[in-house]
mmCIF file of C-alpha atoms in Angstrom:
data_model
loop_
_atom_site.group_PDB
_atom_site.id
_atom_site.type_symbol
_atom_site.label_atom_id
_atom_site.label_comp_id
_atom_site.label_asym_id
_atom_site.label_seq_id
_atom_site.Cartn_x
_atom_site.Cartn_y
_atom_site.Cartn_z
ATOM 1 C CA UNK A 25 206.938 72.915 10.774
ATOM 2 C CA UNK A 26 205.170 76.164 11.359
ATOM 3 C CA UNK A 27 203.420 76.989 14.569
ATOM 4 C CA UNK A 28 199.882 76.277 13.341
ATOM 5 C CA UNK A 29 200.826 72.843 12.086
ATOM 6 C CA UNK A 30 202.444 71.978 15.457
ATOM 7 C CA UNK A 31 199.389 73.016 17.434
ATOM 8 C CA UNK A 32 197.114 70.911 15.191
ATOM 9 C CA UNK A 33 199.270 67.868 15.664
ATOM 10 C CA UNK A 34 199.192 68.204 19.464
ATOM 11 C CA UNK A 35 195.398 68.573 19.508
ATOM 12 C CA UNK A 36 194.952 65.485 17.294
ATOM 13 C CA UNK A 37 197.182 63.445 19.578
ATOM 14 C CA UNK A 38 195.254 64.588 22.664
ATOM 15 C CA UNK A 39 191.954 63.667 21.010
ATOM 16 C CA UNK A 40 193.243 60.177 20.194
ATOM 17 C CA UNK A 41 194.400 59.657 23.769
ATOM 18 C CA UNK A 42 191.005 60.693 25.069
ATOM 19 C CA UNK A 43 189.152 58.315 22.745
ATOM 20 C CA UNK A 44 191.489 55.429 23.660
ATOM 21 C CA UNK A 45 190.921 55.957 27.393
ATOM 22 C CA UNK A 46 187.084 55.842 27.054
ATOM 23 C CA UNK A 47 186.994 52.608 25.050
ATOM 24 C CA UNK A 48 189.884 50.756 26.697
ATOM 25 C CA UNK A 49 189.698 47.844 29.072
ATOM 26 C CA UNK A 50 191.679 49.368 31.896
ATOM 27 C CA UNK A 51 190.206 48.435 35.317
ATOM 28 C CA UNK A 52 189.599 51.137 37.895
ATOM 29 C CA UNK A 53 191.810 51.136 40.921
ATOM 30 C CA UNK A 54 190.189 48.900 43.579
ATOM 31 C CA UNK A 55 188.981 50.616 46.654
ATOM 32 C CA UNK A 56 189.461 49.068 50.047
ATOM 33 C CA UNK A 57 186.412 47.110 51.255
ATOM 34 C CA UNK A 58 184.779 46.943 47.776
ATOM 35 C CA UNK A 59 184.497 43.680 45.840
ATOM 36 C CA UNK A 60 184.553 43.985 42.060
ATOM 37 C CA UNK A 61 182.946 41.235 39.968
ATOM 38 C CA UNK A 62 183.871 40.470 36.408
ATOM 39 C CA UNK A 63 180.602 40.347 34.437
ATOM 40 C CA UNK A 64 182.249 38.111 31.821
ATOM 41 C CA UNK A 65 183.496 35.492 34.283
ATOM 42 C CA UNK A 66 181.608 32.122 34.440
ATOM 43 C CA UNK A 67 179.245 31.704 37.337
ATOM 44 C CA UNK A 68 180.921 30.091 40.340
ATOM 45 C CA UNK A 69 179.435 26.729 41.409
ATOM 46 C CA UNK A 70 177.293 26.947 44.497
ATOM 47 C CA UNK A 71 178.921 25.499 47.546
ATOM 48 C CA UNK A 72 177.258 22.366 48.829
ATOM 49 C CA UNK A 73 176.630 22.068 52.483
ATOM 50 C CA UNK A 74 178.760 19.446 54.148
ATOM 51 C CA UNK A 75 176.653 19.367 57.276
ATOM 52 C CA UNK A 76 175.091 15.927 57.882
ATOM 53 C CA UNK A 77 171.280 15.963 57.969
ATOM 54 C CA UNK A 78 169.836 16.104 61.417
ATOM 55 C CA UNK A 79 168.870 12.599 62.590
ATOM 56 C CA UNK A 80 165.147 11.959 62.569
ATOM 57 C CA UNK A 81 163.653 10.983 65.878
ATOM 58 C CA UNK A 82 162.469 7.381 65.790
ATOM 59 C CA UNK A 83 158.719 7.048 66.090
ATOM 60 C CA UNK A 84 157.673 5.526 69.376
ATOM 61 C CA UNK A 85 156.284 2.004 68.922
ATOM 62 C CA UNK A 86 152.512 1.868 68.936
ATOM 63 C CA UNK A 87 151.145 0.692 72.240
ATOM 64 C CA UNK A 88 148.474 -1.925 71.834
ATOM 65 C CA UNK A 89 146.033 -2.346 74.667
ATOM 66 C CA UNK A 90 146.302 -5.772 76.193
ATOM 67 C CA UNK A 91 143.259 -7.874 75.563
ATOM 68 C CA UNK A 92 142.323 -10.106 78.395
ATOM 69 C CA UNK A 93 141.434 -13.633 77.310
ATOM 70 C CA UNK A 94 137.803 -14.505 77.805
ATOM 71 C CA UNK A 95 137.143 -16.052 81.170
ATOM 72 C CA UNK A 96 136.911 -19.793 80.808
ATOM 73 C CA UNK A 97 133.876 -21.469 82.186
ATOM 74 C CA UNK A 98 134.356 -23.552 85.274
ATOM 75 C CA UNK A 99 133.684 -27.243 84.823
ATOM 76 C CA UNK A 100 130.080 -27.901 85.686
ATOM 77 C CA UNK A 101 130.674 -31.225 87.390
ATOM 78 C CA UNK A 102 133.219 -33.374 89.156
ATOM 79 C CA UNK A 103 133.020 -36.352 86.794
ATOM 80 C CA UNK A 104 131.909 -34.663 83.558
ATOM 81 C CA UNK A 105 133.751 -31.313 83.106
ATOM 82 C CA UNK A 106 131.615 -28.791 81.231
ATOM 83 C CA UNK A 107 128.386 -30.801 81.677
ATOM 84 C CA UNK A 108 125.617 -28.724 83.230
ATOM 85 C CA UNK A 109 122.854 -31.011 84.468
ATOM 86 C CA UNK A 110 119.416 -29.633 85.300
ATOM 87 C CA UNK A 111 115.793 -30.130 84.315
ATOM 88 C CA UNK A 112 113.599 -27.328 83.023
ATOM 89 C CA UNK A 113 109.837 -26.919 82.675
ATOM 90 C CA UNK A 114 107.838 -23.758 81.922
ATOM 91 C CA UNK A 115 111.031 -21.714 82.230
ATOM 92 C CA UNK A 116 111.713 -23.069 85.719
ATOM 93 C CA UNK A 117 115.123 -24.658 86.216
ATOM 94 C CA UNK A 118 114.970 -27.572 88.658
ATOM 95 C CA UNK A 119 117.737 -29.610 90.275
ATOM 96 C CA UNK A 120 117.685 -32.161 93.097
ATOM 97 C CA UNK A 121 117.774 -30.790 96.673
ATOM 98 C CA UNK A 122 116.041 -27.521 95.758
ATOM 99 C CA UNK A 123 113.400 -26.321 98.210
ATOM 100 C CA UNK A 124 110.037 -27.585 96.981
ATOM 101 C CA UNK A 125 108.352 -24.330 98.000
ATOM 102 C CA UNK A 126 110.503 -22.495 95.415
ATOM 103 C CA UNK A 127 109.484 -24.782 92.558
ATOM 104 C CA UNK A 128 105.972 -26.167 92.963
ATOM 105 C CA UNK A 129 104.089 -22.825 92.939
ATOM 106 C CA UNK A 130 105.870 -21.847 89.693
ATOM 107 C CA UNK A 131 104.831 -25.075 87.934
ATOM 108 C CA UNK A 132 101.110 -24.669 88.637
ATOM 109 C CA UNK A 133 98.623 -27.300 89.663
ATOM 110 C CA UNK A 134 99.935 -30.894 89.218
ATOM 111 C CA UNK A 135 97.742 -33.405 87.440
ATOM 112 C CA UNK A 136 98.005 -35.714 90.451
ATOM 113 C CA UNK A 137 99.865 -36.549 93.663
ATOM 114 C CA UNK A 138 100.705 -39.713 95.542
ATOM 115 C CA UNK A 139 102.277 -40.539 98.914
ATOM 116 C CA UNK A 140 104.120 -43.678 100.072
ATOM 117 C CA UNK A 141 106.397 -44.646 102.919
ATOM 118 C CA UNK A 142 109.932 -43.659 102.041
ATOM 119 C CA UNK A 143 112.751 -46.168 101.919
ATOM 120 C CA UNK A 144 115.513 -43.545 101.710
ATOM 121 C CA UNK A 145 114.155 -40.722 103.906
ATOM 122 C CA UNK A 146 112.228 -40.362 107.126
ATOM 123 C CA UNK A 147 108.506 -40.077 106.578
ATOM 124 C CA UNK A 148 106.823 -40.136 103.202
ATOM 125 C CA UNK A 149 107.800 -39.891 99.554
ATOM 126 C CA UNK A 150 105.420 -37.379 97.992
ATOM 127 C CA UNK A 151 105.055 -37.618 94.203
ATOM 128 C CA UNK A 152 103.813 -34.680 92.113
ATOM 129 C CA UNK A 153 102.772 -35.595 88.572
ATOM 130 C CA UNK A 154 103.024 -33.106 85.724
ATOM 131 C CA UNK A 155 102.650 -33.690 81.965
ATOM 132 C CA UNK A 156 105.628 -35.807 80.903
ATOM 133 C CA UNK A 157 107.512 -35.793 84.233
ATOM 134 C CA UNK A 158 107.184 -36.215 87.971
ATOM 135 C CA UNK A 159 108.866 -34.745 91.065
ATOM 136 C CA UNK A 160 109.621 -36.596 94.285
ATOM 137 C CA UNK A 161 109.597 -34.519 97.484
ATOM 138 C CA UNK A 162 110.942 -35.598 100.873
ATOM 139 C CA UNK A 163 111.476 -34.070 104.279
ATOM 140 C CA UNK A 164 115.215 -33.469 104.706
ATOM 141 C CA UNK A 165 116.277 -31.877 107.993
ATOM 142 C CA UNK A 166 112.820 -30.442 108.525
ATOM 143 C CA UNK A 167 112.479 -28.935 105.004
ATOM 144 C CA UNK A 168 110.597 -30.289 102.005
ATOM 145 C CA UNK A 169 113.070 -30.640 99.146
ATOM 146 C CA UNK A 170 112.951 -32.130 95.664
ATOM 147 C CA UNK A 171 114.912 -35.370 95.784
ATOM 148 C CA UNK A 172 114.120 -36.756 92.334
ATOM 149 C CA UNK A 173 113.013 -35.659 88.851
ATOM 150 C CA UNK A 174 111.846 -38.388 86.453
ATOM 151 C CA UNK A 175 110.940 -38.059 82.761
ATOM 152 C CA UNK A 176 108.067 -40.443 82.034
ATOM 153 C CA UNK A 177 107.273 -40.079 78.320
ATOM 154 C CA UNK A 178 108.508 -38.693 75.010
ATOM 155 C CA UNK A 179 106.604 -35.400 75.291
ATOM 156 C CA UNK A 180 109.485 -33.950 77.340
ATOM 157 C CA UNK A 181 112.988 -33.155 76.041
ATOM 158 C CA UNK A 182 115.768 -32.528 78.545
ATOM 159 C CA UNK A 183 118.178 -29.585 78.004
ATOM 160 C CA UNK A 184 120.738 -31.905 76.397
ATOM 161 C CA UNK A 185 118.252 -32.605 73.593
ATOM 162 C CA UNK A 186 117.305 -36.160 74.549
ATOM 163 C CA UNK A 187 113.908 -37.718 75.221
ATOM 164 C CA UNK A 188 112.375 -41.103 75.954
ATOM 165 C CA UNK A 189 112.675 -43.575 73.009
ATOM 166 C CA UNK A 190 115.685 -41.875 71.438
ATOM 167 C CA UNK A 191 118.061 -44.624 70.357
ATOM 168 C CA UNK A 192 121.324 -45.423 72.105
ATOM 169 C CA UNK A 193 123.344 -44.125 69.166
ATOM 170 C CA UNK A 194 121.912 -40.632 69.641
ATOM 171 C CA UNK A 195 122.583 -40.794 73.374
ATOM 172 C CA UNK A 196 126.222 -41.626 72.749
ATOM 173 C CA UNK A 197 126.590 -38.891 70.136
ATOM 174 C CA UNK A 198 125.238 -36.303 72.596
ATOM 175 C CA UNK A 199 126.652 -37.357 75.954
ATOM 176 C CA UNK A 200 129.002 -40.259 75.293
ATOM 177 C CA UNK A 201 129.691 -42.395 78.354
ATOM 178 C CA UNK A 202 129.747 -46.085 79.142
ATOM 179 C CA UNK A 203 126.938 -48.400 80.167
ATOM 180 C CA UNK A 204 126.699 -50.403 83.377
ATOM 181 C CA UNK A 205 123.865 -52.918 83.566
ATOM 182 C CA UNK A 206 121.925 -51.017 80.911
ATOM 183 C CA UNK A 207 122.312 -47.621 82.671
ATOM 184 C CA UNK A 208 124.421 -44.634 81.632
ATOM 185 C CA UNK A 209 125.345 -42.386 84.568
ATOM 186 C CA UNK A 210 126.411 -38.747 84.216
ATOM 187 C CA UNK A 211 127.511 -36.455 87.027
ATOM 188 C CA UNK A 212 127.644 -32.679 87.330
ATOM 189 C CA UNK A 213 128.757 -31.561 90.768
ATOM 190 C CA UNK A 214 126.322 -33.211 93.163
ATOM 191 C CA UNK A 215 123.738 -33.951 90.490
ATOM 192 C CA UNK A 216 123.347 -37.291 88.745
ATOM 193 C CA UNK A 217 121.528 -38.055 85.499
ATOM 194 C CA UNK A 218 120.672 -41.748 85.116
ATOM 195 C CA UNK A 219 119.577 -42.897 81.650
ATOM 196 C CA UNK A 220 118.435 -46.467 81.131
ATOM 197 C CA UNK A 221 118.487 -48.093 77.688
ATOM 198 C CA UNK A 222 116.769 -51.300 76.601
ATOM 199 C CA UNK A 223 116.009 -53.154 73.383
ATOM 200 C CA UNK A 224 112.357 -52.410 72.491
ATOM 201 C CA UNK A 225 110.053 -53.114 69.557
ATOM 202 C CA UNK A 226 112.531 -53.570 66.693
ATOM 203 C CA UNK A 227 115.234 -54.637 69.185
ATOM 204 C CA UNK A 228 116.972 -51.284 68.787
ATOM 205 C CA UNK A 229 118.275 -50.137 72.173
ATOM 206 C CA UNK A 230 116.390 -47.042 73.190
ATOM 207 C CA UNK A 231 116.105 -44.725 76.179
ATOM 208 C CA UNK A 232 113.331 -45.978 78.471
ATOM 209 C CA UNK A 233 113.894 -43.857 81.610
ATOM 210 C CA UNK A 234 115.704 -40.627 82.527
ATOM 211 C CA UNK A 235 116.012 -39.552 86.143
ATOM 212 C CA UNK A 236 117.845 -36.818 88.074
ATOM 213 C CA UNK A 237 119.020 -37.517 91.613
ATOM 214 C CA UNK A 238 121.366 -36.031 94.182
ATOM 215 C CA UNK A 239 124.717 -37.754 94.587
ATOM 216 C CA UNK A 240 123.919 -38.666 98.203
ATOM 217 C CA UNK A 241 120.909 -40.668 96.962
ATOM 218 C CA UNK A 242 122.955 -42.962 94.738
#
């Protein structure tokens, strides 16, 4: 082989080596502190956190304001709990043993008066007549007080919804009670309501009198 042929062969070999080095898959020498990633490698699965979730604070129980029960009404009387006995006329509430001077001026002029010797009190019974009812006034310890309230006809209805000539069945449905010698007695504190029934007209037992008194007068 002549000199020219030898030189050509060497150059061809060098060119082939150069081309092989550019297209080969040789990896560069790793450098310290540098991480090399293979672009053809499958993506690594993401690591799942093993930390337990932070416990949630329990919600404080709702505080409900205490509701006080409604105040119960005191029984109105000793014998009939819940029964409130009084008489009312022209918006004036009247009970036995009230001072007459507190009541009479508010009722206006009576349609009549009458005086008689008293059997229960010292001095006189003084009767004041008003439409449908009458008041009895007596001197008690030096003061004029109302000692009796009597309903005299069916033009007046007492607060319990009863009036003269209502039948006994209605009385029992409203107030209940038991009869003694034709009289039903109801008590509220120191107040008495006496209701007398009698067979009238068609022999049906009906209310014929209604009267308020103080317990001491019984």
